[in-house]
Coordinates of C-alpha atoms in Angstrom, one line a residue:
M1 CA 68.8 -19.4 52.8
P2 CA 68.7 -21.2 55.9
A3 CA 65.4 -23.1 57.5
M4 CA 63.1 -21.6 59.4
N5 CA 63.0 -22.9 62.6
A6 CA 59.5 -24.2 63.9
H7 CA 59.0 -22.2 66.7
R8 CA 58.9 -19.4 64.4
L9 CA 55.9 -20.3 62.3
P10 CA 53.1 -19.0 64.9
L11 CA 54.9 -15.4 64.7
L12 CA 54.9 -15.8 60.8
S13 CA 51.2 -16.5 60.6
A14 CA 50.2 -13.7 62.7
L15 CA 52.4 -11.4 60.7
L16 CA 51.1 -13.0 57.6
A17 CA 47.6 -12.8 59.2
L18 CA 47.9 -9.0 59.7
S19 CA 48.7 -8.6 56.4
G20 CA 45.7 -10.2 54.7
C21 CA 48.0 -13.1 54.0
S22 CA 47.4 -16.8 55.0
L23 CA 49.9 -19.8 54.7
H24 CA 46.5 -21.6 53.5
A25 CA 45.7 -22.5 50.6
P26 CA 43.9 -20.3 48.2
A27 CA 39.9 -21.1 48.2
P28 CA 38.7 -23.0 44.8
A29 CA 38.0 -21.7 41.7
P30 CA 34.3 -21.0 41.4
P31 CA 33.2 -22.8 38.6
A32 CA 33.8 -21.5 34.9
L33 CA 30.3 -21.5 33.9
L34 CA 29.4 -18.8 36.3
L35 CA 32.4 -15.9 35.3
G36 CA 32.0 -13.7 32.1
D37 CA 29.4 -12.0 30.6
F38 CA 25.7 -13.3 30.8
V39 CA 22.3 -11.6 30.1
D40 CA 19.6 -13.3 32.1
D41 CA 16.1 -14.3 30.6
Y42 CA 14.3 -10.8 31.7
G43 CA 17.6 -9.0 29.7
I44 CA 19.1 -7.8 32.3
A45 CA 22.9 -8.3 31.9
H46 CA 25.2 -9.4 34.6
R47 CA 29.0 -9.2 34.4
I48 CA 30.4 -12.1 36.8
D49 CA 34.4 -12.3 37.9
T50 CA 36.1 -13.9 41.4
R51 CA 35.5 -11.0 43.4
E52 CA 31.9 -9.2 42.0
W53 CA 29.1 -9.4 40.4
R54 CA 27.3 -6.9 38.3
Q55 CA 24.2 -6.4 37.6
L56 CA 24.5 -3.7 34.9
P57 CA 24.3 -1.0 35.0
N58 CA 25.1 -0.1 38.6
A59 CA 24.5 -2.5 41.0
R60 CA 27.7 -4.6 42.7
Y61 CA 27.9 -7.5 44.7
R62 CA 31.6 -7.7 46.2
I63 CA 31.8 -12.0 47.1
V64 CA 32.7 -13.0 49.6
R65 CA 33.1 -16.4 50.3
W66 CA 31.9 -18.5 46.5
D67 CA 30.5 -22.2 48.7
I68 CA 31.4 -24.7 45.4
D69 CA 30.0 -27.7 47.1
G70 CA 26.9 -25.8 48.2
H71 CA 26.5 -23.9 44.7
Y72 CA 26.0 -20.4 46.5
L73 CA 28.4 -17.5 47.1
I74 CA 28.1 -14.0 49.6
A75 CA 28.4 -11.3 48.7
R76 CA 28.7 -7.7 50.3
N77 CA 26.3 -5.5 48.3
D78 CA 28.3 -2.3 47.2
D79 CA 27.4 0.9 49.4
D80 CA 26.9 3.1 46.2
N81 CA 24.1 1.0 45.0
P82 CA 20.5 1.7 44.0
A83 CA 19.0 -0.1 46.4
D84 CA 20.1 -2.3 49.8
A85 CA 23.4 -0.4 50.1
G86 CA 26.1 -2.1 52.7
R87 CA 23.7 -5.3 53.4
W88 CA 24.2 -9.1 52.4
T89 CA 23.3 -11.1 49.9
R90 CA 23.6 -14.6 48.7
I91 CA 23.4 -15.5 45.4
D92 CA 21.9 -19.7 44.7
W93 CA 22.8 -21.4 41.3
L94 CA 22.5 -23.9 39.6
A95 CA 23.7 -25.8 36.1
L96 CA 21.2 -26.3 33.2
P97 CA 22.1 -28.7 31.0
G98 CA 20.9 -29.4 27.5
M99 CA 18.6 -25.8 27.8
P100 CA 20.4 -23.8 25.3
P101 CA 20.7 -20.5 24.9
Y102 CA 20.4 -20.8 28.6
E103 CA 23.5 -22.4 30.6
W104 CA 22.6 -21.9 34.1
A105 CA 20.1 -20.3 36.8
F106 CA 20.4 -17.9 40.0
C107 CA 18.2 -17.1 43.0
F108 CA 19.0 -14.6 44.5
S109 CA 17.1 -16.5 48.6
A110 CA 19.4 -13.5 50.1
Y111 CA 19.7 -9.6 49.0
A112 CA 18.9 -7.0 52.2
A113 CA 20.2 -9.6 55.3
P114 CA 21.8 -7.3 58.0
T115 CA 25.0 -9.5 58.3
Q116 CA 26.9 -12.2 56.3
A117 CA 26.0 -15.1 58.6
E118 CA 22.3 -14.5 57.9
A119 CA 22.5 -14.2 54.4
E120 CA 25.0 -17.5 54.9
R121 CA 21.7 -19.0 56.2
T122 CA 19.3 -17.9 54.3
A123 CA 18.2 -20.8 52.3
I124 CA 15.2 -20.8 50.6
A125 CA 16.9 -22.1 47.5
R126 CA 14.8 -25.3 45.8
R127 CA 16.7 -25.8 42.7
D128 CA 14.7 -29.9 42.5
T129 CA 12.5 -26.8 41.3
P130 CA 13.7 -24.4 39.6
R131 CA 10.3 -23.0 38.0
I132 CA 8.7 -22.5 41.4
G133 CA 11.8 -22.9 43.4
C134 CA 13.0 -19.5 44.0
N135 CA 11.0 -17.9 46.8
G136 CA 7.6 -19.2 44.2
H137 CA 9.5 -17.7 42.3
P138 CA 11.1 -19.1 39.0
F139 CA 15.1 -18.7 39.6
S140 CA 16.6 -16.2 36.0
R141 CA 18.1 -18.2 33.5
M142 CA 21.6 -17.0 32.4
R143 CA 22.4 -17.7 28.7
R144 CA 26.2 -15.9 27.4
A145 CA 26.5 -12.1 26.5
E146 CA 27.1 -12.3 22.6
R147 CA 29.8 -9.6 21.7

């Protein structure tokens, strides 16, 4: 296969962008700690993968951005969610070492933002005080679901 001419790279980049692909490195993977089936300390089941957070039985959040360094994700609420359908959510998290069976905790910093940018700007979580650091409420603690 012949080498690609440098002058063709902008055209290739444009075609890939139109098709939803890119020449950029893939986004970093979310922490394995956050992926899987969980139950929070209110007894609510959650299923989380790299692209979706499900609060069972019928709320879905389509993850559009993981901010690994900032310990939060941005998601668009599914159009069929029972509340705040089509809105935007920011979920902040923190690890809970030494607190078995709980491994980590989360805070819905925003759950009904009208835009992705507004959800991203909503930074209410205070990880230094997890008992009241979610807008005056505790972070919700998560433990692995038993199979």
